[in-house]
Amino acid sequence: MRSFARSLVRQVFDGHGECGAETAFFCKSKLPQVLKDQHKALLEDPQTTMHEALLKVNSELHASLFDDSLSGTTACIVYVDRGKLVVSNVGDSRCVIAVKNAEGGLTARDLSSDQTPFRDDEVARVERAGARVLTLGQMEGDKPLGKIWTTEMEGDGDPPRLWVKDGYYPGTAFTRSLGDSIAEAIGVTAESEDVVHELSDDDAFVILATDGVWEFISSQRAVDMVAKHGEDLAGAATALCAESYRLWLSEEKRTDDITVAIMRIG
């Protein structure tokens, strides 16, 4: 059995809206401070501590000097301690672990679930809070009402979004976020979904990335790409970013924010 890393935190944030860069920077700077202040609790109960830390950062973001009414950031946090890997996710960034399989290859396993209107449970939750879930095409009357979407990978570039009952805002394509104070009234929440994974000798590496990667690249393809680079994790991250960028330009007239962090287990 390998000796695993202790007390290691990795995080990615993906800001959106007019003050998206400010919200992402605020949260990436503030969260480590909050976790440091709760160091003892983090060692004793990392899952609860990380969950509560994100809520505290969200409250402090609301009280900050810049406007987060229609701006915010997703957050995906990984904490490793004594053979455990804890993932806390808010939004549609994603954590994927590569696990050795019987054929000698690597299988991708998602350690977070994208919180978007493509999830029926998330749609039901935000609709209970008062949200309308419609694509832009439906809002403009160009598409029929009802659930016309399937999966994000099979989408036509017009994903389902969240809207207030009588307005054309906020139009978020995710159901959880830090910030977005106006969207909180229709169910957009900073409550993270938390997963605890017991590390084993079969675990090879972890990919932590924003949805700029996952828009066109599956979890399995990302694992396969990283595996080709062996121990060169920086080269693997660069290649994953470059391919994501290429695919965005081949499918859209724009690119999304693209952030990748890779962590080898051991």
mmCIF file of C-alpha atoms in Angstrom:
data_model
loop_
_atom_site.group_PDB
_atom_site.id
_atom_site.type_symbol
_atom_site.label_atom_id
_atom_site.label_comp_id
_atom_site.label_asym_id
_atom_site.label_seq_id
_atom_site.Cartn_x
_atom_site.Cartn_y
_atom_site.Cartn_z
ATOM 1 C CA MET A 1 0.000 0.000 0.000
ATOM 2 C CA ARG A 2 1.345 3.411 -0.940
ATOM 3 C CA SER A 3 1.700 6.276 1.508
ATOM 4 C CA PHE A 4 -0.734 8.993 0.435
ATOM 5 C CA ALA A 5 -0.382 12.755 0.686
ATOM 6 C CA ARG A 6 -1.689 14.510 3.767
ATOM 7 C CA SER A 7 -3.552 17.817 4.078
ATOM 8 C CA LEU A 8 -3.414 18.814 0.434
ATOM 9 C CA VAL A 9 -6.021 21.166 -1.063
ATOM 10 C CA ARG A 10 -6.590 21.882 -4.756
ATOM 11 C CA GLN A 11 -9.308 24.181 -6.127
ATOM 12 C CA VAL A 12 -10.658 25.584 -9.386
ATOM 13 C CA PHE A 13 -13.072 28.496 -9.790
ATOM 14 C CA ASP A 14 -14.888 29.670 -12.911
ATOM 15 C CA GLY A 15 -16.290 33.182 -12.699
ATOM 16 C CA HIS A 16 -19.214 34.475 -14.744
ATOM 17 C CA GLY A 17 -21.078 37.751 -15.173
ATOM 18 C CA GLU A 18 -19.770 41.310 -15.223
ATOM 19 C CA CYS A 19 -17.843 40.798 -11.975
ATOM 20 C CA GLY A 20 -16.966 37.155 -12.641
ATOM 21 C CA ALA A 21 -13.210 37.665 -12.452
ATOM 22 C CA GLU A 22 -13.541 39.513 -9.154
ATOM 23 C CA THR A 23 -15.787 36.836 -7.620
ATOM 24 C CA ALA A 24 -13.474 34.013 -8.670
ATOM 25 C CA PHE A 25 -10.397 35.812 -7.338
ATOM 26 C CA PHE A 26 -12.160 36.677 -4.076
ATOM 27 C CA CYS A 27 -13.227 33.070 -3.480
ATOM 28 C CA LYS A 28 -9.913 31.482 -4.428
ATOM 29 C CA SER A 29 -8.162 33.830 -2.015
ATOM 30 C CA LYS A 30 -10.715 33.594 0.792
ATOM 31 C CA LEU A 31 -11.358 29.832 0.925
ATOM 32 C CA PRO A 32 -7.805 28.811 1.939
ATOM 33 C CA GLN A 33 -7.956 31.375 4.770
ATOM 34 C CA VAL A 34 -11.265 29.967 6.016
ATOM 35 C CA LEU A 35 -9.964 26.384 5.863
ATOM 36 C CA LYS A 36 -6.758 27.392 7.663
ATOM 37 C CA ASP A 37 -8.824 28.929 10.472
ATOM 38 C CA GLN A 38 -10.764 25.658 10.685
ATOM 39 C CA HIS A 39 -7.688 23.416 10.464
ATOM 40 C CA LYS A 40 -8.578 21.231 13.449
ATOM 41 C CA ALA A 41 -12.153 20.746 12.257
ATOM 42 C CA LEU A 42 -10.860 20.024 8.751
ATOM 43 C CA LEU A 43 -8.752 17.151 10.068
ATOM 44 C CA GLU A 44 -11.616 15.755 12.137
ATOM 45 C CA ASP A 45 -14.470 16.139 9.626
ATOM 46 C CA PRO A 46 -13.262 17.407 6.235
ATOM 47 C CA GLN A 47 -16.561 16.827 4.448
ATOM 48 C CA THR A 48 -18.627 19.007 6.774
ATOM 49 C CA THR A 49 -15.871 21.589 7.181
ATOM 50 C CA MET A 50 -15.423 22.106 3.443
ATOM 51 C CA HIS A 51 -19.179 22.340 2.931
ATOM 52 C CA GLU A 52 -19.542 24.987 5.643
ATOM 53 C CA ALA A 53 -16.425 26.839 4.469
ATOM 54 C CA LEU A 54 -17.937 27.349 1.015
ATOM 55 C CA LEU A 55 -21.120 28.725 2.569
ATOM 56 C CA LYS A 56 -19.056 31.117 4.693
ATOM 57 C CA VAL A 57 -17.131 32.307 1.634
ATOM 58 C CA ASN A 58 -20.437 32.830 -0.167
ATOM 59 C CA SER A 59 -21.738 34.990 2.695
ATOM 60 C CA GLU A 60 -18.549 37.045 2.699
ATOM 61 C CA LEU A 61 -18.806 37.402 -1.076
ATOM 62 C CA HIS A 62 -22.302 38.890 -0.694
ATOM 63 C CA ALA A 63 -20.902 41.377 1.840
ATOM 64 C CA SER A 64 -17.916 42.369 -0.321
ATOM 65 C CA LEU A 65 -17.540 45.708 -2.068
ATOM 66 C CA PHE A 66 -18.291 44.561 -5.610
ATOM 67 C CA ASP A 67 -21.689 43.622 -7.037
ATOM 68 C CA ASP A 68 -22.408 39.892 -7.132
ATOM 69 C CA SER A 69 -26.129 40.272 -7.874
ATOM 70 C CA LEU A 70 -25.707 38.826 -11.375
ATOM 71 C CA SER A 71 -22.137 37.575 -11.064
ATOM 72 C CA GLY A 72 -20.583 34.601 -9.321
ATOM 73 C CA THR A 73 -18.296 31.623 -9.648
ATOM 74 C CA THR A 74 -18.435 27.867 -9.634
ATOM 75 C CA ALA A 75 -16.091 26.040 -7.256
ATOM 76 C CA CYS A 76 -14.685 22.527 -7.194
ATOM 77 C CA ILE A 77 -12.441 21.732 -4.227
ATOM 78 C CA VAL A 78 -10.352 18.613 -3.564
ATOM 79 C CA TYR A 79 -8.906 17.818 -0.133
ATOM 80 C CA VAL A 80 -6.571 14.863 0.438
ATOM 81 C CA ASP A 81 -5.843 13.612 3.934
ATOM 82 C CA ARG A 82 -4.583 10.239 5.172
ATOM 83 C CA GLY A 83 -5.869 8.082 2.351
ATOM 84 C CA LYS A 84 -9.117 9.992 1.836
ATOM 85 C CA LEU A 85 -10.007 12.291 -1.002
ATOM 86 C CA VAL A 86 -12.895 14.680 -0.321
ATOM 87 C CA VAL A 87 -14.526 16.610 -3.167
ATOM 88 C CA SER A 88 -16.882 19.569 -2.624
ATOM 89 C CA ASN A 89 -18.524 20.882 -5.764
ATOM 90 C CA VAL A 90 -20.661 23.964 -6.465
ATOM 91 C CA GLY A 91 -21.619 24.367 -10.121
ATOM 92 C CA ASP A 92 -20.431 22.693 -13.305
ATOM 93 C CA SER A 93 -16.691 22.337 -12.879
ATOM 94 C CA ARG A 94 -15.777 18.660 -12.455
ATOM 95 C CA CYS A 95 -13.451 16.320 -10.584
ATOM 96 C CA VAL A 96 -12.492 13.040 -12.288
ATOM 97 C CA ILE A 97 -10.286 10.259 -10.937
ATOM 98 C CA ALA A 98 -8.449 7.757 -13.161
ATOM 99 C CA VAL A 99 -8.658 4.188 -11.835
ATOM 100 C CA LYS A 100 -6.655 1.198 -13.113
ATOM 101 C CA ASN A 101 -8.853 -1.461 -14.711
ATOM 102 C CA ALA A 102 -8.493 -5.195 -15.321
ATOM 103 C CA GLU A 103 -7.372 -4.651 -18.923
ATOM 104 C CA GLY A 104 -4.356 -2.634 -17.794
ATOM 105 C CA GLY A 105 -5.845 0.698 -18.815
ATOM 106 C CA LEU A 106 -7.487 3.520 -16.901
ATOM 107 C CA THR A 107 -11.193 4.105 -16.340
ATOM 108 C CA ALA A 108 -12.566 7.582 -15.628
ATOM 109 C CA ARG A 109 -14.783 7.925 -12.587
ATOM 110 C CA ASP A 110 -16.545 11.208 -11.869
ATOM 111 C CA LEU A 111 -16.172 12.338 -8.259
ATOM 112 C CA SER A 112 -18.562 15.241 -8.791
ATOM 113 C CA SER A 113 -21.815 15.684 -10.656
ATOM 114 C CA ASP A 114 -22.339 18.771 -12.826
ATOM 115 C CA GLN A 115 -25.080 20.885 -11.256
ATOM 116 C CA THR A 116 -26.994 22.058 -14.315
ATOM 117 C CA PRO A 117 -30.574 21.941 -15.635
ATOM 118 C CA PHE A 118 -29.597 18.767 -17.514
ATOM 119 C CA ARG A 119 -30.144 17.046 -14.150
ATOM 120 C CA ASP A 120 -33.816 16.330 -13.488
ATOM 121 C CA ASP A 121 -33.338 16.481 -9.713
ATOM 122 C CA GLU A 122 -31.802 19.945 -9.965
ATOM 123 C CA VAL A 123 -34.606 21.139 -12.254
ATOM 124 C CA ALA A 124 -37.201 19.941 -9.752
ATOM 125 C CA ARG A 125 -35.364 21.697 -6.917
ATOM 126 C CA VAL A 126 -35.071 25.102 -8.617
ATOM 127 C CA GLU A 127 -38.617 24.956 -9.973
ATOM 128 C CA ARG A 128 -39.857 24.474 -6.411
ATOM 129 C CA ALA A 129 -37.976 27.676 -5.580
ATOM 130 C CA GLY A 130 -39.728 29.561 -8.383
ATOM 131 C CA ALA A 131 -37.403 29.244 -11.376
ATOM 132 C CA ARG A 132 -38.490 28.826 -14.972
ATOM 133 C CA VAL A 133 -36.215 26.386 -16.847
ATOM 134 C CA LEU A 134 -36.144 27.165 -20.569
ATOM 135 C CA THR A 135 -33.610 27.466 -23.377
ATOM 136 C CA LEU A 136 -33.029 30.802 -25.079
ATOM 137 C CA GLY A 137 -34.877 29.456 -28.095
ATOM 138 C CA GLN A 138 -37.884 28.652 -25.926
ATOM 139 C CA MET A 139 -37.746 32.076 -24.295
ATOM 140 C CA GLU A 140 -37.805 33.715 -27.735
ATOM 141 C CA GLY A 141 -40.628 31.484 -28.984
ATOM 142 C CA ASP A 142 -38.515 29.702 -31.594
ATOM 143 C CA LYS A 143 -38.733 26.288 -29.907
ATOM 144 C CA PRO A 144 -41.613 24.341 -28.337
ATOM 145 C CA LEU A 145 -42.031 24.403 -24.571
ATOM 146 C CA GLY A 146 -41.272 21.394 -22.401
ATOM 147 C CA LYS A 147 -38.125 19.344 -21.902
ATOM 148 C CA ILE A 148 -36.533 19.389 -25.350
ATOM 149 C CA TRP A 149 -32.931 18.872 -24.174
ATOM 150 C CA THR A 150 -31.134 15.547 -23.657
ATOM 151 C CA THR A 151 -27.542 15.687 -22.416
ATOM 152 C CA GLU A 152 -24.991 18.474 -22.516
ATOM 153 C CA MET A 153 -22.681 16.505 -24.839
ATOM 154 C CA GLU A 154 -25.590 16.086 -27.292
ATOM 155 C CA GLY A 155 -26.764 19.700 -27.063
ATOM 156 C CA ASP A 156 -27.156 22.194 -29.913
ATOM 157 C CA GLY A 157 -25.460 25.089 -28.168
ATOM 158 C CA ASP A 158 -28.719 26.239 -26.571
ATOM 159 C CA PRO A 159 -28.756 24.702 -23.077
ATOM 160 C CA PRO A 160 -31.620 24.993 -20.580
ATOM 161 C CA ARG A 161 -31.269 28.022 -18.313
ATOM 162 C CA LEU A 162 -32.849 29.452 -15.165
ATOM 163 C CA TRP A 163 -35.101 32.513 -15.324
ATOM 164 C CA VAL A 164 -37.240 34.416 -12.846
ATOM 165 C CA LYS A 165 -40.995 34.113 -13.308
ATOM 166 C CA ASP A 166 -41.562 37.440 -15.052
ATOM 167 C CA GLY A 167 -38.176 38.476 -16.388
ATOM 168 C CA TYR A 168 -35.340 37.703 -18.774
ATOM 169 C CA TYR A 169 -32.702 37.173 -16.104
ATOM 170 C CA PRO A 170 -30.485 35.686 -14.702
ATOM 171 C CA GLY A 171 -30.258 33.074 -17.508
ATOM 172 C CA THR A 172 -27.766 30.862 -15.678
ATOM 173 C CA ALA A 173 -26.901 27.501 -17.282
ATOM 174 C CA PHE A 174 -26.003 26.050 -13.863
ATOM 175 C CA THR A 175 -28.076 25.499 -10.734
ATOM 176 C CA ARG A 176 -25.495 26.124 -7.994
ATOM 177 C CA SER A 177 -22.962 28.902 -7.589
ATOM 178 C CA LEU A 178 -21.100 31.139 -5.186
ATOM 179 C CA GLY A 179 -22.418 34.681 -5.528
ATOM 180 C CA ASP A 180 -25.394 35.308 -7.849
ATOM 181 C CA SER A 181 -27.392 36.884 -5.038
ATOM 182 C CA ILE A 182 -30.436 37.571 -7.249
ATOM 183 C CA ALA A 183 -30.482 33.996 -8.520
ATOM 184 C CA GLU A 184 -30.580 32.684 -4.953
ATOM 185 C CA ALA A 185 -34.265 33.633 -4.877
ATOM 186 C CA ILE A 186 -34.978 31.005 -7.565
ATOM 187 C CA GLY A 187 -32.904 28.213 -6.078
ATOM 188 C CA VAL A 188 -29.320 28.877 -7.190
ATOM 189 C CA THR A 189 -27.445 27.879 -4.049
ATOM 190 C CA ALA A 190 -23.916 27.695 -2.673
ATOM 191 C CA GLU A 191 -24.708 24.381 -0.959
ATOM 192 C CA SER A 192 -22.040 21.993 -2.215
ATOM 193 C CA GLU A 193 -22.422 18.338 -3.075
ATOM 194 C CA ASP A 194 -19.698 16.449 -1.237
ATOM 195 C CA VAL A 195 -18.104 13.085 -2.029
ATOM 196 C CA VAL A 196 -15.616 11.075 0.050
ATOM 197 C CA HIS A 197 -13.393 8.649 -1.875
ATOM 198 C CA GLU A 198 -11.139 6.136 -0.135
ATOM 199 C CA LEU A 199 -7.871 6.096 -2.077
ATOM 200 C CA SER A 200 -6.385 2.785 -3.192
ATOM 201 C CA ASP A 201 -3.407 1.471 -5.156
ATOM 202 C CA ASP A 202 -5.612 1.451 -8.268
ATOM 203 C CA ASP A 203 -6.059 5.231 -8.244
ATOM 204 C CA ALA A 204 -3.658 6.933 -10.662
ATOM 205 C CA PHE A 205 -4.439 10.649 -10.905
ATOM 206 C CA VAL A 206 -7.152 13.284 -10.491
ATOM 207 C CA ILE A 207 -8.269 15.860 -13.055
ATOM 208 C CA LEU A 208 -9.897 19.023 -11.762
ATOM 209 C CA ALA A 209 -11.223 21.292 -14.513
ATOM 210 C CA THR A 210 -13.797 23.933 -15.373
ATOM 211 C CA ASP A 211 -16.645 23.335 -17.820
ATOM 212 C CA GLY A 212 -14.574 24.869 -20.606
ATOM 213 C CA VAL A 213 -12.970 21.420 -20.773
ATOM 214 C CA TRP A 214 -16.068 19.272 -20.261
ATOM 215 C CA GLU A 215 -18.202 21.053 -22.863
ATOM 216 C CA PHE A 216 -16.666 18.966 -25.667
ATOM 217 C CA ILE A 217 -14.401 16.426 -23.937
ATOM 218 C CA SER A 218 -15.764 13.459 -21.985
ATOM 219 C CA SER A 219 -14.272 12.394 -18.659
ATOM 220 C CA GLN A 220 -12.896 9.206 -20.245
ATOM 221 C CA ARG A 221 -11.285 11.045 -23.138
ATOM 222 C CA ALA A 222 -9.646 13.471 -20.712
ATOM 223 C CA VAL A 223 -8.201 10.564 -18.698
ATOM 224 C CA ASP A 224 -6.904 8.922 -21.893
ATOM 225 C CA MET A 225 -5.253 12.170 -22.976
ATOM 226 C CA VAL A 226 -3.550 12.695 -19.628
ATOM 227 C CA ALA A 227 -2.355 9.063 -19.475
ATOM 228 C CA LYS A 228 -0.454 9.486 -22.759
ATOM 229 C CA HIS A 229 1.804 12.065 -21.085
ATOM 230 C CA GLY A 230 3.030 9.732 -18.331
ATOM 231 C CA GLU A 231 4.691 11.685 -15.536
ATOM 232 C CA ASP A 232 4.565 14.984 -17.442
ATOM 233 C CA LEU A 233 1.510 16.444 -15.735
ATOM 234 C CA ALA A 234 2.234 19.993 -16.907
ATOM 235 C CA GLY A 235 2.380 18.744 -20.498
ATOM 236 C CA ALA A 236 -0.861 16.820 -19.980
ATOM 237 C CA ALA A 237 -2.647 19.883 -18.585
ATOM 238 C CA THR A 238 -1.373 22.017 -21.477
ATOM 239 C CA ALA A 239 -2.546 19.460 -24.030
ATOM 240 C CA LEU A 240 -5.987 19.221 -22.420
ATOM 241 C CA CYS A 241 -6.355 23.014 -22.444
ATOM 242 C CA ALA A 242 -5.170 23.246 -26.061
ATOM 243 C CA GLU A 243 -7.587 20.561 -27.278
ATOM 244 C CA SER A 244 -10.463 22.164 -25.393
ATOM 245 C CA TYR A 245 -9.618 25.517 -26.986
ATOM 246 C CA ARG A 246 -9.451 23.930 -30.456
ATOM 247 C CA LEU A 247 -12.823 22.234 -30.037
ATOM 248 C CA TRP A 248 -14.471 25.452 -28.857
ATOM 249 C CA LEU A 249 -13.280 27.309 -31.963
ATOM 250 C CA SER A 250 -14.421 24.458 -34.214
ATOM 251 C CA GLU A 251 -17.939 24.495 -32.738
ATOM 252 C CA GLU A 252 -18.494 28.115 -31.623
ATOM 253 C CA LYS A 253 -17.406 31.660 -32.390
ATOM 254 C CA ARG A 254 -16.077 32.014 -28.854
ATOM 255 C CA THR A 255 -14.252 30.031 -26.195
ATOM 256 C CA ASP A 256 -15.154 29.515 -22.548
ATOM 257 C CA ASP A 257 -12.791 29.873 -19.587
ATOM 258 C CA ILE A 258 -10.514 26.826 -19.457
ATOM 259 C CA THR A 259 -8.716 25.811 -16.263
ATOM 260 C CA VAL A 260 -7.093 22.422 -15.580
ATOM 261 C CA ALA A 261 -5.313 21.024 -12.536
ATOM 262 C CA ILE A 262 -3.934 17.472 -12.443
ATOM 263 C CA MET A 263 -2.815 15.677 -9.294
ATOM 264 C CA ARG A 264 -1.026 12.326 -9.308
ATOM 265 C CA ILE A 265 -1.992 9.963 -6.494
ATOM 266 C CA GLY A 266 0.785 8.605 -4.307
#
